[in-house]
Amino acid sequence: MDTAMTYAVIAGSGSFLPERVVSNDELAAELATRNIATSDAWIVERTGIRQRHLAERGVTTSQLATLAARRALEDAGVQASDVDLIIVATSTPDFVFPSTACLVQANLGAKGGAAFDVQAVCSGFVYALSTADAFMRAGRARCALVIGAEVFSRILDWNDRSTCVLFGDGAGAVVLKASSQPGILAAQLHADGSQTKILCAAGNVAYGDVTGDPFLRMDGQAVFKQAVTVLDRSARDVCAEAGVDLADVDWLVPHQANVRILNFLARKLHVPAEKVVITVDSHANTSAASVPLALDAARRDGRVQPGQLVLMQGVGGGFTWGSVLVRM
């Protein structure tokens, strides 16, 4: 393999959201049938979320990932047969194994290249993007699909108002191509496993039975405090690594968890609100899918332009976090 082309550039992006859109009012009415009180005003005030997309029962993560991948390949002008690496970031895989990435590979008819999943929850896409970049810098891949995809509705306790209003389903993808010019300028990944309990889904299947708690559980206040602290430091560190002034970043594309977190982070970083891509209002927290969904939305509506600097950030259960600085 020619190893002279040692950089990875984003050549295209794509996304897919399930057809079913559930507004806050519709969700509140559904919860009211179980004597759980909430409202559109309550959800919007605390989260900024106005609606979410929910997959129908039986729709899998690999199906959403495949649809997003096809749109990214089309956007990049790349054939599936050109892809030699597929990484899927997900916490809701179709199976224990094979990996969701292998299922996507089969759906695309792109067999032969490496395919595997990354599990870092809401930081998953940033982890996967950094991993693909390392493969390409090492000359181990020339054309990669990096996908974040989730069907989080499968692991939500719909009797827990504090979590069920926050999440949605979806998938986003990018195509990376080898280049002689830098695209991904710097990346930093971190974790603190001692913070596991503030955000987790601690159940599993063993000996044919579900053991532990199969639903997502979250300490919202602890997550908020951790998220803004680590993302602030991560943004500064990754820009320093790249030799870029934070003020020169054109767009901040953070994990779409909660608009209050995004606004607080922007203020800490002294990033103007108009430079922060926010899509959480339209699709809620889609975990590993949220960053590529936001990036694709901003590319397609013309905000993100070639040559601009984009800082993508993820933070999630594990506790994990990370940042990737990209020249589009």
mmCIF file of C-alpha atoms in Angstrom:
data_model
loop_
_atom_site.group_PDB
_atom_site.id
_atom_site.type_symbol
_atom_site.label_atom_id
_atom_site.label_comp_id
_atom_site.label_asym_id
_atom_site.label_seq_id
_atom_site.Cartn_x
_atom_site.Cartn_y
_atom_site.Cartn_z
ATOM 1 C CA MET A 1 0.000 0.000 0.000
ATOM 2 C CA ASP A 2 1.222 3.509 -0.812
ATOM 3 C CA THR A 3 2.044 5.098 2.537
ATOM 4 C CA ALA A 4 2.940 8.520 1.157
ATOM 5 C CA MET A 5 -0.651 9.699 1.654
ATOM 6 C CA THR A 6 -0.663 9.917 5.410
ATOM 7 C CA TYR A 7 -3.555 12.237 6.246
ATOM 8 C CA ALA A 8 -7.310 11.774 6.472
ATOM 9 C CA VAL A 9 -9.794 14.275 5.064
ATOM 10 C CA ILE A 10 -13.583 14.278 5.341
ATOM 11 C CA ALA A 11 -14.807 13.753 1.787
ATOM 12 C CA GLY A 12 -18.526 13.435 2.462
ATOM 13 C CA SER A 13 -21.207 13.028 5.096
ATOM 14 C CA GLY A 14 -24.681 11.579 5.418
ATOM 15 C CA SER A 15 -27.365 10.992 7.992
ATOM 16 C CA PHE A 16 -30.614 9.189 8.561
ATOM 17 C CA LEU A 17 -33.403 9.735 11.074
ATOM 18 C CA PRO A 18 -36.362 7.369 11.534
ATOM 19 C CA GLU A 19 -39.593 8.545 9.953
ATOM 20 C CA ARG A 20 -41.558 8.683 13.204
ATOM 21 C CA VAL A 21 -41.272 12.093 14.861
ATOM 22 C CA VAL A 22 -42.495 12.378 18.448
ATOM 23 C CA SER A 23 -43.098 15.908 19.716
ATOM 24 C CA ASN A 24 -42.855 16.845 23.381
ATOM 25 C CA ASP A 25 -46.627 17.230 23.516
ATOM 26 C CA GLU A 26 -47.144 13.745 22.086
ATOM 27 C CA LEU A 27 -44.644 12.250 24.503
ATOM 28 C CA ALA A 28 -46.214 14.101 27.449
ATOM 29 C CA ALA A 29 -49.635 12.763 26.493
ATOM 30 C CA GLU A 30 -48.258 9.233 26.302
ATOM 31 C CA LEU A 31 -46.585 9.541 29.694
ATOM 32 C CA ALA A 32 -49.775 10.976 31.183
ATOM 33 C CA THR A 33 -51.524 7.671 30.489
ATOM 34 C CA ARG A 34 -49.091 6.182 33.039
ATOM 35 C CA ASN A 35 -49.616 9.044 35.518
ATOM 36 C CA ILE A 36 -46.225 10.577 34.735
ATOM 37 C CA ALA A 37 -46.462 14.363 34.547
ATOM 38 C CA THR A 38 -44.390 16.372 32.082
ATOM 39 C CA SER A 39 -44.956 19.022 29.423
ATOM 40 C CA ASP A 40 -43.420 20.639 26.386
ATOM 41 C CA ALA A 41 -42.501 23.692 28.472
ATOM 42 C CA TRP A 42 -40.800 21.544 31.143
ATOM 43 C CA ILE A 43 -38.723 19.634 28.577
ATOM 44 C CA VAL A 44 -37.747 22.677 26.494
ATOM 45 C CA GLU A 45 -36.753 24.743 29.541
ATOM 46 C CA ARG A 46 -34.439 22.044 30.895
ATOM 47 C CA THR A 47 -33.068 20.534 27.689
ATOM 48 C CA GLY A 48 -33.916 22.588 24.602
ATOM 49 C CA ILE A 49 -35.397 19.431 23.045
ATOM 50 C CA ARG A 50 -38.625 19.883 21.083
ATOM 51 C CA GLN A 51 -38.924 16.518 19.363
ATOM 52 C CA ARG A 52 -37.158 13.240 18.753
ATOM 53 C CA HIS A 53 -37.157 10.557 16.053
ATOM 54 C CA LEU A 54 -37.975 7.049 17.268
ATOM 55 C CA ALA A 55 -37.410 3.849 15.330
ATOM 56 C CA GLU A 56 -40.264 1.408 15.008
ATOM 57 C CA ARG A 57 -39.872 -1.865 16.854
ATOM 58 C CA GLY A 58 -37.743 -4.236 14.839
ATOM 59 C CA VAL A 59 -35.692 -1.505 13.165
ATOM 60 C CA THR A 60 -32.034 -2.112 13.954
ATOM 61 C CA THR A 61 -28.970 0.020 14.433
ATOM 62 C CA SER A 62 -27.302 -1.576 11.411
ATOM 63 C CA GLN A 63 -30.237 -0.562 9.208
ATOM 64 C CA LEU A 64 -30.001 3.087 10.286
ATOM 65 C CA ALA A 65 -26.212 2.990 9.933
ATOM 66 C CA THR A 66 -26.424 1.551 6.421
ATOM 67 C CA LEU A 67 -28.815 4.268 5.250
ATOM 68 C CA ALA A 68 -26.576 7.028 6.647
ATOM 69 C CA ALA A 69 -23.515 5.352 5.121
ATOM 70 C CA ARG A 70 -25.075 5.221 1.662
ATOM 71 C CA ARG A 71 -25.840 8.934 1.803
ATOM 72 C CA ALA A 72 -22.281 9.696 2.901
ATOM 73 C CA LEU A 73 -20.828 7.590 0.081
ATOM 74 C CA GLU A 74 -23.050 9.385 -2.434
ATOM 75 C CA ASP A 75 -22.009 12.768 -1.045
ATOM 76 C CA ALA A 76 -18.345 11.809 -1.309
ATOM 77 C CA GLY A 77 -18.710 10.340 -4.789
ATOM 78 C CA VAL A 78 -17.256 7.073 -3.516
ATOM 79 C CA GLN A 79 -18.299 3.510 -4.339
ATOM 80 C CA ALA A 80 -18.814 1.004 -1.534
ATOM 81 C CA SER A 81 -16.180 -1.177 -3.181
ATOM 82 C CA ASP A 82 -13.613 1.573 -2.514
ATOM 83 C CA VAL A 83 -14.103 1.364 1.263
ATOM 84 C CA ASP A 84 -11.393 -0.580 3.092
ATOM 85 C CA LEU A 85 -12.327 0.329 6.680
ATOM 86 C CA ILE A 86 -15.695 0.592 8.438
ATOM 87 C CA ILE A 87 -15.963 1.693 12.066
ATOM 88 C CA VAL A 88 -19.364 1.944 13.720
ATOM 89 C CA ALA A 89 -19.723 3.740 17.039
ATOM 90 C CA THR A 90 -22.742 2.413 18.913
ATOM 91 C CA SER A 91 -23.994 1.392 22.335
ATOM 92 C CA THR A 92 -27.011 -0.387 20.856
ATOM 93 C CA PRO A 93 -25.535 -3.032 18.527
ATOM 94 C CA ASP A 94 -27.842 -5.457 16.763
ATOM 95 C CA PHE A 95 -26.142 -8.429 18.429
ATOM 96 C CA VAL A 96 -23.407 -9.369 20.861
ATOM 97 C CA PHE A 97 -21.621 -10.390 17.669
ATOM 98 C CA PRO A 98 -21.083 -10.057 14.766
ATOM 99 C CA SER A 99 -20.316 -6.371 14.997
ATOM 100 C CA THR A 100 -22.716 -3.809 13.611
ATOM 101 C CA ALA A 101 -19.899 -2.716 11.281
ATOM 102 C CA CYS A 102 -19.782 -6.189 9.725
ATOM 103 C CA LEU A 103 -23.537 -6.081 9.171
ATOM 104 C CA VAL A 104 -23.204 -2.668 7.500
ATOM 105 C CA GLN A 105 -20.370 -4.008 5.363
ATOM 106 C CA ALA A 106 -22.602 -6.869 4.205
ATOM 107 C CA ASN A 107 -25.461 -4.478 3.457
ATOM 108 C CA LEU A 108 -23.173 -2.287 1.361
ATOM 109 C CA GLY A 109 -21.532 -5.198 -0.426
ATOM 110 C CA ALA A 110 -18.108 -3.900 0.539
ATOM 111 C CA LYS A 111 -16.513 -7.054 1.890
ATOM 112 C CA GLY A 112 -12.794 -7.450 2.413
ATOM 113 C CA GLY A 113 -11.747 -4.422 4.431
ATOM 114 C CA ALA A 114 -11.562 -4.190 8.201
ATOM 115 C CA ALA A 115 -14.856 -3.663 10.044
ATOM 116 C CA PHE A 116 -15.427 -3.288 13.763
ATOM 117 C CA ASP A 117 -17.425 -1.409 16.386
ATOM 118 C CA VAL A 118 -16.326 1.182 18.945
ATOM 119 C CA GLN A 119 -18.207 1.540 22.225
ATOM 120 C CA ALA A 120 -17.658 4.842 23.992
ATOM 121 C CA VAL A 121 -21.348 5.824 24.260
ATOM 122 C CA CYS A 122 -21.887 9.507 23.401
ATOM 123 C CA SER A 123 -18.167 9.982 22.728
ATOM 124 C CA GLY A 124 -18.245 7.071 20.306
ATOM 125 C CA PHE A 125 -18.115 8.988 17.038
ATOM 126 C CA VAL A 126 -15.155 11.091 18.167
ATOM 127 C CA TYR A 127 -13.385 7.905 19.295
ATOM 128 C CA ALA A 128 -14.159 6.197 15.984
ATOM 129 C CA LEU A 129 -13.040 9.200 13.911
ATOM 130 C CA SER A 130 -9.751 9.365 15.789
ATOM 131 C CA THR A 131 -9.251 5.620 15.335
ATOM 132 C CA ALA A 132 -9.867 5.813 11.579
ATOM 133 C CA ASP A 133 -7.454 8.732 11.343
ATOM 134 C CA ALA A 134 -4.773 6.636 13.062
ATOM 135 C CA PHE A 135 -5.350 3.794 10.579
ATOM 136 C CA MET A 136 -4.929 6.174 7.662
ATOM 137 C CA ARG A 137 -1.852 7.884 9.067
ATOM 138 C CA ALA A 138 -0.319 4.434 9.477
ATOM 139 C CA GLY A 139 -1.080 3.560 5.866
ATOM 140 C CA ARG A 140 -3.543 0.841 6.897
ATOM 141 C CA ALA A 141 -6.546 2.320 5.069
ATOM 142 C CA ARG A 142 -7.242 4.694 2.197
ATOM 143 C CA CYS A 143 -11.022 5.078 2.321
ATOM 144 C CA ALA A 144 -12.960 4.735 5.556
ATOM 145 C CA LEU A 145 -16.578 4.905 6.621
ATOM 146 C CA VAL A 146 -17.019 6.220 10.162
ATOM 147 C CA ILE A 147 -20.556 5.893 11.468
ATOM 148 C CA GLY A 148 -22.359 6.781 14.682
ATOM 149 C CA ALA A 149 -25.689 4.950 14.988
ATOM 150 C CA GLU A 150 -28.092 4.264 17.827
ATOM 151 C CA VAL A 151 -31.527 2.903 18.624
ATOM 152 C CA PHE A 152 -31.494 4.245 22.171
ATOM 153 C CA SER A 153 -35.259 3.844 22.496
ATOM 154 C CA ARG A 154 -34.506 0.142 23.088
ATOM 155 C CA ILE A 155 -32.734 0.827 26.393
ATOM 156 C CA LEU A 156 -34.885 3.632 27.831
ATOM 157 C CA ASP A 157 -37.147 3.216 30.833
ATOM 158 C CA TRP A 158 -40.272 4.917 29.540
ATOM 159 C CA ASN A 159 -41.495 5.297 33.126
ATOM 160 C CA ASP A 160 -38.483 7.446 34.045
ATOM 161 C CA ARG A 161 -39.241 11.042 33.071
ATOM 162 C CA SER A 162 -35.697 12.166 33.867
ATOM 163 C CA THR A 163 -34.218 10.079 31.032
ATOM 164 C CA CYS A 164 -36.891 9.045 28.527
ATOM 165 C CA VAL A 165 -37.514 12.621 27.349
ATOM 166 C CA LEU A 166 -33.835 13.134 26.514
ATOM 167 C CA PHE A 167 -33.022 10.579 23.849
ATOM 168 C CA GLY A 168 -33.806 9.657 20.266
ATOM 169 C CA ASP A 169 -32.688 7.326 17.478
ATOM 170 C CA GLY A 170 -30.643 8.038 14.363
ATOM 171 C CA ALA A 171 -27.398 7.627 12.458
ATOM 172 C CA GLY A 172 -24.742 9.848 10.935
ATOM 173 C CA ALA A 173 -21.686 8.979 8.861
ATOM 174 C CA VAL A 174 -18.626 10.469 7.218
ATOM 175 C CA VAL A 175 -16.300 9.204 4.506
ATOM 176 C CA LEU A 176 -12.598 9.693 5.113
ATOM 177 C CA LYS A 177 -10.154 9.605 2.211
ATOM 178 C CA ALA A 178 -6.377 9.479 2.279
ATOM 179 C CA SER A 179 -4.742 12.739 1.269
ATOM 180 C CA SER A 180 -1.354 14.417 1.126
ATOM 181 C CA GLN A 181 -2.912 17.420 2.896
ATOM 182 C CA PRO A 182 -4.003 17.349 6.550
ATOM 183 C CA GLY A 183 -7.735 17.151 7.217
ATOM 184 C CA ILE A 184 -7.878 15.816 10.752
ATOM 185 C CA LEU A 185 -5.375 18.094 12.468
ATOM 186 C CA ALA A 186 -5.451 16.780 16.019
ATOM 187 C CA ALA A 187 -7.418 14.460 18.282
ATOM 188 C CA GLN A 188 -7.484 13.736 21.987
ATOM 189 C CA LEU A 189 -9.402 10.965 23.755
ATOM 190 C CA HIS A 190 -9.873 10.484 27.487
ATOM 191 C CA ALA A 191 -11.795 8.417 30.022
ATOM 192 C CA ASP A 192 -12.349 8.170 33.756
ATOM 193 C CA GLY A 193 -13.700 4.747 34.607
ATOM 194 C CA SER A 194 -14.241 5.733 38.240
ATOM 195 C CA GLN A 195 -17.228 7.808 37.068
ATOM 196 C CA THR A 196 -19.059 4.795 35.639
ATOM 197 C CA LYS A 197 -22.164 5.078 37.807
ATOM 198 C CA ILE A 198 -23.207 8.603 36.791
ATOM 199 C CA LEU A 199 -24.308 7.360 33.347
ATOM 200 C CA CYS A 200 -24.704 3.684 32.581
ATOM 201 C CA ALA A 201 -26.895 0.849 31.366
ATOM 202 C CA ALA A 202 -25.566 -1.836 33.639
ATOM 203 C CA GLY A 203 -27.558 -4.878 32.554
ATOM 204 C CA ASN A 204 -26.477 -7.799 30.419
ATOM 205 C CA VAL A 205 -27.583 -11.188 29.195
ATOM 206 C CA ALA A 206 -25.933 -14.150 30.920
ATOM 207 C CA TYR A 207 -26.918 -17.808 30.699
ATOM 208 C CA GLY A 208 -30.037 -16.813 28.814
ATOM 209 C CA ASP A 209 -31.311 -14.371 31.430
ATOM 210 C CA VAL A 210 -31.170 -10.577 31.789
ATOM 211 C CA THR A 211 -29.031 -9.696 34.792
ATOM 212 C CA GLY A 212 -28.710 -6.271 36.362
ATOM 213 C CA ASP A 213 -30.639 -3.185 35.257
ATOM 214 C CA PRO A 214 -31.134 -3.201 31.472
ATOM 215 C CA PHE A 215 -32.181 0.464 31.294
ATOM 216 C CA LEU A 216 -30.148 3.637 30.945
ATOM 217 C CA ARG A 217 -29.654 5.429 34.275
ATOM 218 C CA MET A 218 -28.180 8.883 34.721
ATOM 219 C CA ASP A 219 -27.249 11.337 37.455
ATOM 220 C CA GLY A 220 -28.070 14.443 35.467
ATOM 221 C CA GLN A 221 -26.372 16.983 37.730
ATOM 222 C CA ALA A 222 -23.151 14.972 37.918
ATOM 223 C CA VAL A 223 -23.092 14.506 34.135
ATOM 224 C CA PHE A 224 -23.645 18.237 33.570
ATOM 225 C CA LYS A 225 -20.776 19.168 35.891
ATOM 226 C CA GLN A 226 -18.395 16.629 34.396
ATOM 227 C CA ALA A 227 -19.338 17.420 30.802
ATOM 228 C CA VAL A 228 -18.695 21.149 30.859
ATOM 229 C CA THR A 229 -15.448 20.724 32.805
ATOM 230 C CA VAL A 230 -13.862 18.064 30.591
ATOM 231 C CA LEU A 231 -15.082 19.517 27.280
ATOM 232 C CA ASP A 232 -13.688 22.929 28.146
ATOM 233 C CA ARG A 233 -10.251 21.441 28.872
ATOM 234 C CA SER A 234 -10.391 19.091 25.886
ATOM 235 C CA ALA A 235 -11.195 21.898 23.438
ATOM 236 C CA ARG A 236 -8.257 23.965 24.630
ATOM 237 C CA ASP A 237 -5.871 20.999 24.628
ATOM 238 C CA VAL A 238 -6.702 19.785 21.119
ATOM 239 C CA CYS A 239 -6.351 23.289 19.692
ATOM 240 C CA ALA A 240 -2.996 23.644 21.444
ATOM 241 C CA GLU A 241 -1.877 20.314 19.990
ATOM 242 C CA ALA A 242 -2.754 21.551 16.503
ATOM 243 C CA GLY A 243 -1.172 24.961 17.059
ATOM 244 C CA VAL A 244 -4.535 26.636 16.434
ATOM 245 C CA ASP A 245 -6.018 29.497 18.415
ATOM 246 C CA LEU A 246 -9.455 28.578 19.712
ATOM 247 C CA ALA A 247 -10.727 31.904 18.382
ATOM 248 C CA ASP A 248 -9.832 30.755 14.854
ATOM 249 C CA VAL A 249 -12.177 27.755 14.988
ATOM 250 C CA ASP A 250 -15.074 28.394 12.625
ATOM 251 C CA TRP A 251 -17.548 25.898 14.069
ATOM 252 C CA LEU A 252 -17.989 24.032 17.328
ATOM 253 C CA VAL A 253 -19.920 20.778 16.827
ATOM 254 C CA PRO A 254 -20.367 19.305 20.297
ATOM 255 C CA HIS A 255 -22.282 16.233 21.397
ATOM 256 C CA GLN A 256 -25.965 17.141 21.279
ATOM 257 C CA ALA A 257 -27.036 16.236 24.805
ATOM 258 C CA ASN A 258 -28.658 19.297 26.297
ATOM 259 C CA VAL A 259 -28.798 22.873 25.064
ATOM 260 C CA ARG A 260 -27.938 24.149 28.538
ATOM 261 C CA ILE A 261 -24.658 22.217 28.449
ATOM 262 C CA LEU A 262 -23.917 23.552 24.953
ATOM 263 C CA ASN A 263 -24.621 27.158 25.937
ATOM 264 C CA PHE A 264 -22.596 26.903 29.141
ATOM 265 C CA LEU A 265 -19.676 25.336 27.262
ATOM 266 C CA ALA A 266 -19.730 28.029 24.599
ATOM 267 C CA ARG A 267 -19.569 30.735 27.263
ATOM 268 C CA LYS A 268 -16.624 29.034 29.011
ATOM 269 C CA LEU A 269 -14.767 28.787 25.702
ATOM 270 C CA HIS A 270 -15.745 32.338 24.668
ATOM 271 C CA VAL A 271 -17.191 30.911 21.458
ATOM 272 C CA PRO A 272 -20.029 33.042 20.031
ATOM 273 C CA ALA A 273 -23.401 31.283 20.068
ATOM 274 C CA GLU A 274 -23.705 31.655 16.297
ATOM 275 C CA LYS A 275 -20.589 29.474 15.851
ATOM 276 C CA VAL A 276 -22.077 26.521 17.765
ATOM 277 C CA VAL A 277 -23.991 23.944 15.719
ATOM 278 C CA ILE A 278 -27.087 22.933 17.676
ATOM 279 C CA THR A 279 -29.484 20.242 16.455
ATOM 280 C CA VAL A 280 -30.550 18.697 19.761
ATOM 281 C CA ASP A 281 -33.872 20.536 19.516
ATOM 282 C CA SER A 282 -34.878 18.512 16.455
ATOM 283 C CA HIS A 283 -33.560 15.022 17.248
ATOM 284 C CA ALA A 284 -32.756 14.979 21.003
ATOM 285 C CA ASN A 285 -29.708 13.110 22.309
ATOM 286 C CA THR A 286 -28.824 10.393 19.807
ATOM 287 C CA SER A 287 -25.628 9.377 21.642
ATOM 288 C CA ALA A 288 -22.893 8.341 19.168
ATOM 289 C CA ALA A 289 -25.002 9.591 16.245
ATOM 290 C CA SER A 290 -25.385 13.152 17.509
ATOM 291 C CA VAL A 291 -22.080 14.663 16.324
ATOM 292 C CA PRO A 292 -22.223 13.304 12.748
ATOM 293 C CA LEU A 293 -25.911 14.244 12.536
ATOM 294 C CA ALA A 294 -25.067 17.811 13.529
ATOM 295 C CA LEU A 295 -22.069 17.974 11.179
ATOM 296 C CA ASP A 296 -24.090 16.681 8.243
ATOM 297 C CA ALA A 297 -26.918 19.146 8.933
ATOM 298 C CA ALA A 298 -24.459 22.062 9.017
ATOM 299 C CA ARG A 299 -22.726 20.931 5.824
ATOM 300 C CA ARG A 300 -25.973 20.483 3.934
ATOM 301 C CA ASP A 301 -27.484 23.826 4.940
ATOM 302 C CA GLY A 302 -24.291 25.591 3.869
ATOM 303 C CA ARG A 303 -22.945 26.683 7.234
ATOM 304 C CA VAL A 304 -19.853 24.476 7.214
ATOM 305 C CA GLN A 305 -17.745 25.232 4.157
ATOM 306 C CA PRO A 306 -14.585 23.653 2.680
ATOM 307 C CA GLY A 307 -11.433 25.002 4.287
ATOM 308 C CA GLN A 308 -13.093 25.891 7.573
ATOM 309 C CA LEU A 309 -11.944 24.641 10.966
ATOM 310 C CA VAL A 310 -14.462 22.455 12.794
ATOM 311 C CA LEU A 311 -14.044 21.259 16.375
ATOM 312 C CA MET A 312 -16.079 18.133 17.153
ATOM 313 C CA GLN A 313 -16.501 16.973 20.740
ATOM 314 C CA GLY A 314 -18.074 14.024 22.495
ATOM 315 C CA VAL A 315 -18.770 13.220 26.122
ATOM 316 C CA GLY A 316 -20.623 10.249 27.551
ATOM 317 C CA GLY A 317 -20.855 7.233 29.778
ATOM 318 C CA GLY A 318 -17.722 5.467 30.795
ATOM 319 C CA PHE A 319 -17.014 8.302 31.630
ATOM 320 C CA THR A 320 -15.520 9.188 28.235
ATOM 321 C CA TRP A 321 -14.741 12.356 26.356
ATOM 322 C CA GLY A 322 -12.691 13.624 23.459
ATOM 323 C CA SER A 323 -12.201 16.213 20.728
ATOM 324 C CA VAL A 324 -11.194 16.148 17.070
ATOM 325 C CA LEU A 325 -10.124 19.274 15.170
ATOM 326 C CA VAL A 326 -10.748 19.069 11.428
ATOM 327 C CA ARG A 327 -9.962 21.229 8.429
ATOM 328 C CA MET A 328 -12.908 20.626 6.107
#
